Amino acid sequence: MEALRAWRASSNLIGFAASRAAASRTLGLRIRCCSAAAATTNPPAQPQDRRRRSASSSASTSDRDSIRAIRLKKVEELRAKGHEPYAYKWDRTHTTKELQEQYAHLVNGEVCEDVSVSVAGRIVARRAFGKLVFMTVRDDSGTMQLYCEKDSLTEDQFEQLKAFIDIGDILGASGSIKKTEKGELSVYVKNFEILTKSLLPLPDKYHGLTDVDKRYRQRYVDMIANPKVADVFRTRAKVVSEIRKTMESFGFIEVETPVLQGAAGGAEARPFITYHNSLQRDLYLRIATELHLKRMLVGGLEKVYEIGRIFRNEGISTRHNPEFTTIEMYEAYSDYESMMNMAEEIVTRCAMATHGKLKVDYEGTEISLERPWRRETMHSLVKEATGIDFNSFGDVESAKRAVKGLPGFEVGNNESTSLQACSSVGHVLNEVFETFVESTLVQPTFVLDYPVEISPLAKPHRSHVGLTERFELFICGREIGNAFSELTDPIDQRSRFENQIKQHNVKRAAMAKEVKSTEGDGDDDYSYEVSLDEDFLTSLEYGMPPASGMGLGIDRLVMLLTNSSSIRDVIAFPVLKIQQ
């Protein structure tokens, strides 16, 4: 008994220390995350302030290590008493949500002695009052209170409950059902078992895990501390499931294409390069699934799609992650009009599956997904925003002169640098569109008919020379989808690829002459080589039927449907910088 009292005393001290440490960490976060205005009014941290923060951090680490040491001792003592703290299984009869729904009718104080239920979950709250211990367990469906009374348990179990169980442990409990006098539905525990002994403390329950970097780095802790985080990934699963249902309902079949490729194609992006030892050759992680899916059309499959991971060795932002998920689809004997209808179908079905309605809130703005969506050409949107009609320009220099007076293209700005790099009127048009128009496209908008110079895989427009039958879908100022009437002429396709490679090599040569900045993020690095995908070009020469194709960014769609401001919030384990 003395040993047990010592355990209880030490547990109380540790709980107090952990709460103080969590408060210290939360205070530190508030300081780091203050606004820019606040940062300018506060004096810079003095050396003693830094020492104090350092000491606080050391104390937090020390507290964590102390808690771990004590819990390890509990593991040893449990085993010495014949209890295995890492169980093999537990027979569960109900989830917590099932119990909450099945026994919601009970009145306060009512006990169902004739029923026997069994639940399991992680302890997220614990309160002890003499002969009573209340605990809250959380499973995948919700929470449930455990009502533990000394008279309903053996002496050994009750003492084990008070001395060895901590918040964070995973517990199995069985008993009857009781609704307390205060109206809390509970399992009236008759038996329990520690299924997994937690060695590390959970974040403070009042503040959760608030360190943004740690949230992404330790997503599992984030999900425990912030249950709504797990809801984002449940929604993501619904979205992917609904996309598959939609594609199958239209007769598409799902296929798989290589992640490791001999030539990175289907988009203009810097690839990740790896080396295959046995084959003694470089391989590339795919930057798109497009070229292999088109091979399937050549082979005779008329409606194909793939949901897969894409890898691009480029910058990281709230909209970009080096690996992300897309769906690409291709349909024979159709054009890009068909893909506009398909995009509307997919997004609206996903909205109904996750929200039950076609109006969703995104960062305070109501987005209406009611069909049909706005459809405008790139030329008309740019003219509407700037007053400049790009159809009137016959050469690139006249186009550049026309836009130099626009705000954002003044000499010395990054935009003016990118403007100088434009090699055609189409490139200038696209630069102006990205600068002045993209961010204004809040409600769903199809931007149609892109210049041929920036659309190497799209079919020439049947009515307008110099344009292609291509659209991009924008919602909330972000590109969600990209689609074409697919280019099927193998000679034209080869010519466009060759021109694309020439442009890349010019930029590569220019870059080689410049002194590389050690502080740059490398987003404009053209040091990698680009080569023709000869096998794809060969496949086109066998004949690909007229077709349309589209790629939709699943991560960005989930961002919209979960009101998430960063792509990292919808990717379970995003790529992060190395922790210093």
Coordinates of C-alpha atoms in Angstrom, one line a residue:
M1 CA 0.0 0.0 0.0
E2 CA 2.8 2.4 0.7
A3 CA 4.3 1.8 -2.7
L4 CA 0.9 2.5 -4.3
R5 CA 0.6 5.7 -2.4
A6 CA 4.0 6.7 -3.6
W7 CA 3.0 5.9 -7.2
R8 CA -0.1 8.1 -6.8
A9 CA 1.9 10.9 -5.2
S10 CA 4.5 10.8 -8.0
S11 CA 1.8 10.7 -10.7
N12 CA 0.1 13.8 -9.2
L13 CA 3.5 15.6 -9.2
I14 CA 4.2 14.6 -12.7
G15 CA 0.8 15.7 -13.9
F16 CA 1.4 19.1 -12.3
A17 CA 4.8 19.4 -13.9
A18 CA 3.4 18.3 -17.3
S19 CA 0.7 20.9 -17.2
R20 CA 3.2 23.6 -16.2
A21 CA 5.5 22.6 -19.0
A22 CA 2.6 22.6 -21.5
A23 CA 1.6 26.1 -20.4
S24 CA 5.2 27.2 -20.8
R25 CA 5.3 25.8 -24.4
T26 CA 1.9 27.5 -25.2
L27 CA 3.2 30.8 -24.0
G28 CA 6.3 30.4 -26.1
L29 CA 4.2 29.7 -29.2
R30 CA 2.1 32.8 -28.7
I31 CA 5.3 34.9 -28.7
R32 CA 6.6 33.2 -31.9
C33 CA 3.2 33.5 -33.7
C34 CA 2.5 37.1 -33.0
S35 CA 1.5 39.3 -36.0
A36 CA 4.0 41.4 -37.9
A37 CA 2.5 44.5 -36.4
A38 CA 3.0 43.2 -32.9
A39 CA 6.5 42.1 -33.7
T40 CA 7.4 45.7 -34.6
T41 CA 6.1 47.1 -31.4
N42 CA 7.7 44.6 -29.1
P43 CA 11.4 45.1 -28.1
P44 CA 13.8 42.5 -29.4
A45 CA 14.5 39.6 -27.0
Q46 CA 17.3 40.2 -24.6
P47 CA 19.9 37.5 -24.0
Q48 CA 18.4 36.7 -20.6
D49 CA 15.0 36.1 -22.4
R50 CA 16.7 33.6 -24.7
R51 CA 18.3 31.9 -21.7
R52 CA 14.9 31.8 -20.0
R53 CA 13.3 30.2 -23.0
S54 CA 16.2 27.8 -23.4
A55 CA 15.8 26.8 -19.7
S56 CA 12.1 26.4 -20.2
S57 CA 12.7 24.1 -23.2
S58 CA 15.2 22.1 -21.2
A59 CA 12.7 21.8 -18.4
S60 CA 10.0 20.5 -20.8
T61 CA 12.4 17.9 -22.1
S62 CA 13.3 16.9 -18.6
D63 CA 9.7 16.6 -17.5
R64 CA 9.0 14.5 -20.6
D65 CA 11.9 12.2 -19.8
S66 CA 10.8 11.9 -16.2
I67 CA 7.3 10.9 -17.1
R68 CA 8.7 8.3 -19.5
A69 CA 11.0 6.9 -16.9
I70 CA 8.1 6.6 -14.4
R71 CA 5.8 4.9 -16.9
L72 CA 8.6 2.5 -17.9
K73 CA 8.8 1.5 -14.2
K74 CA 5.0 1.0 -14.3
V75 CA 5.4 -1.4 -17.3
E76 CA 8.0 -3.4 -15.3
E77 CA 5.9 -3.5 -12.2
L78 CA 2.8 -4.6 -14.2
R79 CA 4.7 -7.4 -15.7
A80 CA 6.0 -8.4 -12.3
K81 CA 2.4 -8.7 -11.2
G82 CA 1.6 -10.9 -14.1
H83 CA -0.1 -8.3 -16.3
E84 CA 1.0 -7.8 -19.9
P85 CA 0.7 -4.1 -20.7
Y86 CA 0.8 -4.7 -24.5
A87 CA -2.1 -7.0 -25.3
Y88 CA -2.7 -9.1 -28.3
K89 CA -6.4 -8.4 -28.8
W90 CA -9.6 -7.3 -27.1
D91 CA -13.1 -8.5 -27.9
R92 CA -15.1 -5.3 -28.5
T93 CA -18.9 -5.5 -28.8
H94 CA -19.7 -1.9 -29.6
T95 CA -18.0 1.3 -30.7
T96 CA -18.6 4.3 -28.5
K97 CA -20.9 5.9 -31.1
E98 CA -23.0 2.7 -31.3
L99 CA -23.5 2.8 -27.5
Q100 CA -24.3 6.5 -27.5
E101 CA -27.0 6.0 -30.1
Q102 CA -28.4 2.7 -28.7
Y103 CA -28.8 3.9 -25.1
A104 CA -29.6 7.6 -25.7
H105 CA -33.1 7.0 -24.3
L106 CA -32.0 6.2 -20.8
V107 CA -33.1 8.6 -18.1
N108 CA -30.6 10.1 -15.6
G109 CA -29.6 7.6 -12.9
E110 CA -30.9 4.6 -14.9
V111 CA -28.7 1.4 -14.9
C112 CA -29.1 -1.5 -17.4
E113 CA -27.7 -4.3 -15.3
D114 CA -28.9 -7.0 -17.7
V115 CA -26.7 -5.9 -20.6
S116 CA -23.0 -6.6 -21.1
V117 CA -21.0 -4.4 -23.4
S118 CA -17.3 -4.1 -24.2
V119 CA -15.5 -1.0 -25.5
A120 CA -11.9 -0.1 -26.2
G121 CA -10.1 3.2 -26.8
R122 CA -7.5 5.7 -25.7
I123 CA -7.9 7.4 -22.3
V124 CA -8.2 11.2 -22.9
A125 CA -9.5 12.2 -19.5
R126 CA -9.3 10.8 -15.9
R127 CA -10.7 11.9 -12.6
A128 CA -10.5 10.1 -9.2
F129 CA -12.8 10.7 -6.2
G130 CA -12.1 8.3 -3.4
K131 CA -14.0 5.1 -4.3
L132 CA -14.9 6.4 -7.8
V133 CA -12.8 6.9 -10.9
F134 CA -14.2 8.4 -14.0
M135 CA -12.3 8.1 -17.3
T136 CA -13.2 9.1 -20.9
V137 CA -12.1 6.8 -23.7
R138 CA -12.0 7.8 -27.4
D139 CA -12.2 5.4 -30.3
D140 CA -12.5 6.1 -34.0
S141 CA -16.2 6.9 -33.7
G142 CA -16.4 9.1 -30.6
T143 CA -16.0 9.1 -26.8
M144 CA -17.6 7.3 -23.8
Q145 CA -17.3 7.7 -20.1
L146 CA -16.1 4.8 -18.0
Y147 CA -17.7 4.7 -14.5
C148 CA -15.4 2.8 -12.2
E149 CA -16.6 2.0 -8.7
K150 CA -14.5 0.3 -6.1
D151 CA -17.3 -2.0 -5.1
S152 CA -17.8 -3.3 -8.7
L153 CA -14.1 -4.2 -9.1
T154 CA -11.7 -6.5 -7.3
E155 CA -9.3 -4.8 -4.8
D156 CA -6.4 -5.5 -7.1
Q157 CA -8.1 -4.1 -10.1
F158 CA -9.2 -0.9 -8.4
E159 CA -5.7 -0.2 -7.0
Q160 CA -4.3 -1.0 -10.5
L161 CA -6.8 1.5 -12.0
K162 CA -5.6 4.3 -9.7
A163 CA -1.9 3.5 -9.6
F164 CA -1.0 2.3 -13.1
I165 CA -3.3 3.9 -15.6
D166 CA -2.5 7.2 -17.2
I167 CA -4.0 9.5 -19.8
G168 CA -2.9 8.3 -23.1
D169 CA -3.1 4.6 -22.3
I170 CA -5.3 2.4 -24.5
L171 CA -7.8 0.5 -22.4
G172 CA -10.4 -2.2 -22.9
A173 CA -13.4 -2.2 -20.5
S174 CA -16.5 -4.3 -20.1
G175 CA -19.6 -4.0 -18.0
S176 CA -23.2 -2.7 -18.0
I177 CA -24.6 0.6 -19.1
K178 CA -25.4 3.4 -16.7
K179 CA -26.5 7.0 -17.2
T180 CA -25.3 9.1 -14.3
E181 CA -27.3 11.5 -12.3
K182 CA -25.8 14.3 -14.3
G183 CA -26.9 12.7 -17.6
E184 CA -23.5 11.2 -18.8
L185 CA -24.0 7.8 -20.5
S186 CA -21.3 5.5 -19.1
V187 CA -20.0 2.0 -19.2
Y188 CA -20.4 0.7 -15.6
V189 CA -17.1 -1.1 -15.5
K190 CA -16.9 -4.6 -14.1
N191 CA -13.6 -5.6 -15.8
F192 CA -10.8 -3.8 -17.7
E193 CA -7.4 -4.5 -19.2
I194 CA -4.5 -2.2 -20.2
L195 CA -4.1 -2.9 -23.9
T196 CA -1.3 -0.5 -24.6
K197 CA 0.7 1.4 -22.0
S198 CA 1.6 4.9 -23.2
L199 CA 5.1 6.0 -22.3
L200 CA 4.9 9.6 -23.4
P201 CA 2.4 12.3 -22.2
L202 CA -0.2 13.8 -24.5
P203 CA -0.4 17.6 -25.0
D204 CA -2.3 19.7 -22.6
K205 CA -6.0 19.0 -23.1
Y206 CA -7.0 22.7 -23.0
H207 CA -4.5 23.9 -25.7
G208 CA -3.9 20.7 -27.7
L209 CA -1.0 20.5 -30.1
T210 CA -0.6 24.1 -31.2
D211 CA 3.0 24.1 -32.6
V212 CA 2.2 24.1 -36.3
D213 CA 5.5 22.5 -37.4
K214 CA 5.1 19.8 -34.7
R215 CA 1.5 19.2 -35.9
Y216 CA 2.7 18.2 -39.3
R217 CA 5.9 16.4 -38.1
Q218 CA 4.0 14.3 -35.5
R219 CA 0.6 14.0 -37.2
Y220 CA -0.3 11.0 -35.0
V221 CA -0.1 13.3 -31.9
D222 CA -2.0 16.0 -33.8
M223 CA -4.8 13.5 -34.4
I224 CA -5.0 12.5 -30.8
A225 CA -4.9 16.0 -29.5
N226 CA -7.2 17.6 -32.1
P227 CA -9.9 15.1 -33.1
K228 CA -11.1 17.4 -36.0
V229 CA -7.9 16.7 -37.8
A230 CA -8.9 13.1 -38.3
D231 CA -12.2 14.4 -39.7
V232 CA -10.2 16.0 -42.6
F233 CA -8.8 12.6 -43.5
R234 CA -12.2 10.9 -43.2
T235 CA -13.5 13.6 -45.6
R236 CA -10.6 13.0 -47.9
A237 CA -11.4 9.2 -48.0
K238 CA -15.0 10.1 -48.9
V239 CA -13.9 12.3 -51.7
V240 CA -11.6 9.7 -53.2
S241 CA -14.4 7.1 -52.9
E242 CA -16.9 9.3 -54.5
I243 CA -14.6 10.1 -57.4
R244 CA -14.2 6.4 -58.0
K245 CA -17.9 5.8 -57.9
T246 CA -18.4 8.7 -60.4
M247 CA -15.9 7.4 -62.8
E248 CA -17.2 3.9 -62.7
S249 CA -20.8 5.2 -63.2
F250 CA -19.6 6.7 -66.5
G251 CA -18.0 3.4 -67.6
F252 CA -14.3 4.3 -66.9
I253 CA -11.9 1.6 -65.7
E254 CA -9.1 2.3 -63.2
V255 CA -5.6 1.4 -64.4
E256 CA -2.1 1.7 -62.9
T257 CA 0.9 3.2 -64.7
P258 CA 4.6 3.3 -63.7
V259 CA 5.9 5.6 -61.0
L260 CA 9.5 5.0 -62.1
Q261 CA 9.9 6.2 -65.7
G262 CA 12.7 6.3 -68.3
A263 CA 11.6 9.8 -69.3
A264 CA 9.6 12.3 -67.2
G265 CA 6.8 13.6 -69.4
G266 CA 3.2 14.7 -69.5
A267 CA 3.9 18.1 -67.9
E268 CA 6.6 20.7 -67.6
A269 CA 8.2 20.2 -64.2
R270 CA 11.5 19.4 -62.6
P271 CA 11.6 15.6 -61.8
F272 CA 13.1 13.7 -59.0
I273 CA 15.9 11.5 -60.4
T274 CA 17.1 8.2 -59.0
Y275 CA 19.5 5.5 -60.2
H276 CA 18.6 1.9 -60.7
N277 CA 21.7 -0.2 -59.8
S278 CA 20.7 -3.4 -61.7
L279 CA 19.7 -1.6 -64.9
Q280 CA 22.6 0.9 -64.5
R281 CA 20.5 3.8 -65.6
D282 CA 18.7 6.9 -64.3
L283 CA 15.0 6.7 -63.7
Y284 CA 12.6 9.5 -62.9
L285 CA 9.7 9.7 -60.5
R286 CA 6.7 10.5 -62.7
I287 CA 5.6 14.2 -63.0
A288 CA 2.3 13.1 -64.6
T289 CA 0.4 9.9 -65.5
E290 CA -0.7 11.3 -68.9
L291 CA 1.6 9.7 -71.5
H292 CA 1.1 6.1 -70.2
L293 CA -2.7 6.6 -69.9
K294 CA -2.7 7.7 -73.6
R295 CA -0.8 4.5 -74.5
M296 CA -3.8 2.7 -73.0
L297 CA -6.1 4.5 -75.5
V298 CA -3.8 3.4 -78.3
G299 CA -4.1 -0.1 -77.0
G300 CA -7.9 -0.1 -77.3
L301 CA -9.2 0.9 -73.9
E302 CA -11.6 3.8 -74.5
K303 CA -12.3 5.2 -71.0
V304 CA -9.4 5.0 -68.4
Y305 CA -8.4 6.8 -65.3
E306 CA -5.8 6.6 -62.6
I307 CA -5.7 8.1 -59.0
G308 CA -2.1 8.3 -58.2
R309 CA 0.8 10.1 -56.5
I310 CA 2.7 12.7 -58.6
F311 CA 6.2 13.8 -57.7
R312 CA 7.7 17.2 -58.7
N313 CA 11.1 18.5 -57.4
E314 CA 9.9 22.1 -57.0
G315 CA 9.0 24.6 -54.4
I316 CA 6.8 24.1 -51.3
S317 CA 4.0 26.4 -50.4
T318 CA 0.4 26.4 -49.0
R319 CA -0.6 25.1 -52.5
H320 CA 2.3 22.9 -53.4
N321 CA 3.8 19.8 -52.0
P322 CA 6.6 17.8 -53.7
E323 CA 4.3 14.7 -53.8
F324 CA 0.6 15.1 -54.3
T325 CA -2.4 13.2 -55.6
T326 CA -4.3 13.6 -58.8
I327 CA -6.9 11.8 -60.9
E328 CA -6.2 11.8 -64.6
M329 CA -8.8 10.5 -67.0
Y330 CA -9.0 10.0 -70.8
E331 CA -12.1 9.3 -73.0
A332 CA -11.9 8.3 -76.6
Y333 CA -14.2 10.0 -79.2
S334 CA -14.8 13.1 -77.0
D335 CA -13.4 16.6 -76.8
Y336 CA -12.7 19.1 -74.0
E337 CA -16.4 20.1 -73.7
S338 CA -17.0 16.5 -72.4
M339 CA -14.3 17.1 -69.7
M340 CA -16.0 20.3 -68.5
N341 CA -19.2 18.3 -67.8
M342 CA -17.1 15.6 -66.1
A343 CA -15.4 18.2 -63.9
E344 CA -18.7 19.6 -62.8
E345 CA -20.0 16.1 -62.2
I346 CA -17.1 15.0 -60.0
V347 CA -16.9 18.2 -57.9
T348 CA -20.6 18.5 -57.3
R349 CA -20.9 14.8 -56.3
C350 CA -18.0 15.1 -53.9
A351 CA -19.6 18.2 -52.4
M352 CA -22.9 16.4 -51.9
A353 CA -21.2 13.3 -50.4
T354 CA -19.3 15.4 -47.9
H355 CA -21.6 18.4 -47.2
G356 CA -25.0 17.3 -48.5
K357 CA -25.3 20.6 -50.4
L358 CA -23.7 22.6 -53.2
K359 CA -22.8 25.7 -51.3
V360 CA -19.7 25.5 -49.1
D361 CA -17.9 28.0 -47.0
Y362 CA -14.2 28.6 -47.7
E363 CA -12.4 30.9 -45.4
G364 CA -15.4 33.1 -44.9
T365 CA -16.5 33.1 -48.6
E366 CA -19.5 31.1 -49.8
I367 CA -18.6 29.1 -52.8
S368 CA -21.6 28.1 -55.0
L369 CA -21.1 24.9 -56.9
E370 CA -24.5 25.0 -58.6
R371 CA -24.2 24.1 -62.3
P372 CA -23.5 25.3 -64.9
W373 CA -20.2 27.0 -64.0
R374 CA -18.9 30.1 -65.7
R375 CA -16.9 29.6 -69.0
E376 CA -14.7 32.3 -70.3
T377 CA -11.7 32.4 -72.7
M378 CA -8.3 33.5 -71.3
H379 CA -8.2 36.4 -73.8
S380 CA -11.5 37.8 -72.6
L381 CA -10.6 37.5 -69.0
V382 CA -7.3 39.3 -69.5
K383 CA -9.0 42.0 -71.5
E384 CA -11.7 42.4 -68.8
A385 CA -9.0 42.8 -66.1
T386 CA -6.5 45.0 -68.0
G387 CA -8.2 46.4 -71.0
I388 CA -5.5 44.8 -73.3
D389 CA -6.6 42.8 -76.3
F390 CA -3.9 40.2 -77.0
N391 CA -5.5 39.3 -80.3
S392 CA -4.1 42.6 -81.7
F393 CA -0.4 41.8 -81.2
G394 CA 1.6 40.4 -84.1
D395 CA 4.9 39.9 -82.2
V396 CA 6.2 39.4 -78.7
E397 CA 7.9 42.7 -78.3
S398 CA 4.8 44.7 -79.0
A399 CA 2.9 42.6 -76.4
K400 CA 5.7 43.2 -73.8
R401 CA 5.6 47.0 -74.4
A402 CA 1.8 47.0 -74.0
V403 CA 1.9 45.4 -70.5
K404 CA 5.0 47.1 -69.1
G405 CA 2.9 50.0 -67.8
L406 CA 0.7 47.6 -65.8
P407 CA 1.1 47.5 -62.0
G408 CA 3.3 44.5 -61.2
F409 CA 5.3 44.7 -64.4
E410 CA 7.4 47.8 -63.4
V411 CA 11.1 47.5 -63.9
G412 CA 12.8 45.8 -60.9
N413 CA 9.9 43.5 -60.0
N414 CA 10.1 39.8 -60.2
E415 CA 7.1 39.9 -62.6
S416 CA 9.1 42.1 -65.0
T417 CA 12.0 39.6 -64.9
S418 CA 9.6 36.7 -65.8
L419 CA 8.1 39.0 -68.5
Q420 CA 11.5 39.5 -70.2
A421 CA 11.9 35.7 -70.3
C422 CA 8.7 35.3 -72.3
S423 CA 9.5 34.1 -75.8
S424 CA 6.1 34.5 -77.5
V425 CA 2.8 36.5 -77.3
G426 CA 1.2 33.4 -75.8
H427 CA 3.7 33.4 -73.0
V428 CA 3.1 37.1 -72.2
L429 CA -0.6 36.5 -72.2
N430 CA -0.2 33.7 -69.7
E431 CA 2.1 35.8 -67.5
V432 CA -0.5 38.6 -67.4
F433 CA -3.3 36.1 -66.7
E434 CA -1.4 34.6 -63.8
T435 CA -0.6 38.0 -62.3
F436 CA -4.0 39.8 -62.7
V437 CA -6.7 37.2 -63.2
E438 CA -6.1 33.9 -61.4
S439 CA -6.6 35.3 -57.8
T440 CA -9.9 36.9 -58.8
L441 CA -11.5 33.6 -60.0
V442 CA -13.2 32.7 -56.7
Q443 CA -16.4 31.1 -57.9
P444 CA -15.9 28.0 -60.2
T445 CA -14.7 29.2 -63.6
F446 CA -13.5 27.3 -66.7
V447 CA -10.7 29.3 -68.4
L448 CA -10.8 28.3 -72.1
D449 CA -8.5 28.3 -75.1
Y450 CA -4.9 28.6 -74.0
P451 CA -2.1 29.6 -76.4
V452 CA -0.4 26.8 -78.3
E453 CA 3.0 27.8 -76.9
I454 CA 2.1 26.8 -73.4
S455 CA 0.0 23.8 -74.3
P456 CA 2.3 21.2 -75.9
L457 CA -0.2 18.3 -75.5
A458 CA -3.4 20.0 -76.5
K459 CA -5.1 19.9 -79.9
P460 CA -5.1 23.1 -82.0
H461 CA -8.3 25.0 -81.7
R462 CA -10.7 24.2 -84.6
S463 CA -11.8 27.9 -84.9
H464 CA -8.9 30.1 -83.7
V465 CA -5.4 29.9 -85.0
G466 CA -2.6 30.0 -82.3
L467 CA -4.9 28.6 -79.6
T468 CA -5.7 25.2 -78.3
E469 CA -8.7 23.4 -77.1
R470 CA -7.7 23.5 -73.4
F471 CA -9.2 24.6 -70.2
E472 CA -8.2 25.0 -66.6
L473 CA -10.7 25.0 -63.8
F474 CA -10.2 27.6 -61.1
I475 CA -12.0 27.8 -57.7
C476 CA -11.0 30.1 -54.9
G477 CA -8.2 31.5 -57.1
R478 CA -6.6 28.1 -57.4
E479 CA -6.2 25.8 -60.3
I480 CA -8.2 22.6 -59.6
G481 CA -8.1 20.9 -63.0
N482 CA -6.5 21.0 -66.4
A483 CA -7.9 19.4 -69.6
F484 CA -7.5 19.2 -73.4
S485 CA -8.9 17.9 -76.5
E486 CA -5.9 15.6 -76.9
L487 CA -3.3 16.0 -79.6
T488 CA -3.3 12.9 -81.7
D489 CA -1.1 14.0 -84.7
P490 CA 2.2 12.3 -84.0
I491 CA 4.2 14.7 -86.3
D492 CA 2.7 17.8 -84.7
Q493 CA 3.3 16.2 -81.2
R494 CA 7.0 15.5 -82.0
S495 CA 7.5 19.1 -83.3
R496 CA 6.0 20.6 -80.1
F497 CA 8.1 18.4 -77.9
E498 CA 11.3 19.3 -79.8
N499 CA 10.4 23.0 -79.4
Q500 CA 9.8 22.5 -75.7
I501 CA 13.2 20.9 -75.4
K502 CA 14.9 23.8 -77.3
Q503 CA 13.3 26.3 -75.0
H504 CA 14.4 24.3 -71.9
N505 CA 18.0 24.1 -73.2
V506 CA 18.2 27.8 -73.9
K507 CA 17.2 28.5 -70.3
R508 CA 19.6 25.9 -69.2
A509 CA 22.5 27.5 -71.1
A510 CA 21.6 30.9 -69.8
M511 CA 21.5 29.6 -66.2
A512 CA 24.9 28.0 -66.6
K513 CA 26.4 31.4 -67.3
E514 CA 25.0 33.0 -64.2
V515 CA 26.4 32.8 -60.7
K516 CA 24.1 30.6 -58.7
S517 CA 22.7 32.2 -55.5
T518 CA 23.3 30.1 -52.4
E519 CA 20.1 31.5 -50.9
G520 CA 17.7 30.7 -53.7
D521 CA 15.2 28.0 -53.4
G522 CA 16.0 26.6 -56.9
D523 CA 12.5 27.0 -58.4
D524 CA 14.0 28.3 -61.7
D525 CA 16.7 25.5 -61.9
Y526 CA 16.9 24.1 -65.4
S527 CA 20.0 22.0 -64.8
Y528 CA 18.2 18.7 -65.4
E529 CA 18.0 17.3 -68.9
V530 CA 14.8 16.9 -70.9
S531 CA 14.5 14.2 -73.6
L532 CA 11.9 12.9 -76.0
D533 CA 9.7 10.0 -74.9
E534 CA 10.3 8.1 -78.1
D535 CA 8.0 5.2 -77.0
F536 CA 5.1 7.5 -76.5
L537 CA 5.7 9.1 -79.9
T538 CA 5.9 5.7 -81.5
S539 CA 2.6 4.7 -79.9
L540 CA 0.9 7.8 -81.5
E541 CA 2.1 6.6 -84.9
Y542 CA 0.1 3.4 -84.4
G543 CA -2.9 5.7 -84.1
M544 CA -4.7 7.2 -81.0
P545 CA -8.4 7.9 -81.4
P546 CA -9.7 11.4 -80.9
A547 CA -10.0 11.9 -77.2
S548 CA -10.2 14.3 -74.3
G549 CA -8.3 14.1 -71.1
M550 CA -8.3 15.9 -67.7
G551 CA -6.3 16.0 -64.5
L552 CA -7.9 17.1 -61.2
G553 CA -5.9 17.9 -58.1
I554 CA -7.4 15.8 -55.3
D555 CA -5.5 17.6 -52.5
R556 CA -6.8 21.0 -53.6
L557 CA -10.3 19.7 -53.9
V558 CA -10.1 18.3 -50.4
M559 CA -8.8 21.7 -49.3
L560 CA -12.0 23.3 -50.7
L561 CA -14.3 20.8 -49.1
T562 CA -12.7 20.9 -45.7
N563 CA -12.1 24.6 -45.5
S564 CA -8.3 24.1 -45.2
S565 CA -5.9 27.0 -46.0
S566 CA -2.8 24.8 -46.6
I567 CA -2.2 21.7 -48.6
R568 CA -0.3 20.4 -45.6
D569 CA -3.6 20.2 -43.7
V570 CA -5.0 17.6 -46.1
I571 CA -1.9 15.5 -46.6
A572 CA -1.3 13.2 -43.6
F573 CA 2.5 13.4 -43.7
P574 CA 3.6 16.3 -45.8
V575 CA 7.3 16.8 -46.8
L576 CA 9.0 19.1 -44.4
K577 CA 12.4 20.7 -44.0
I578 CA 14.9 18.9 -41.8
Q579 CA 14.4 19.9 -38.2
Q580 CA 17.2 21.9 -36.8

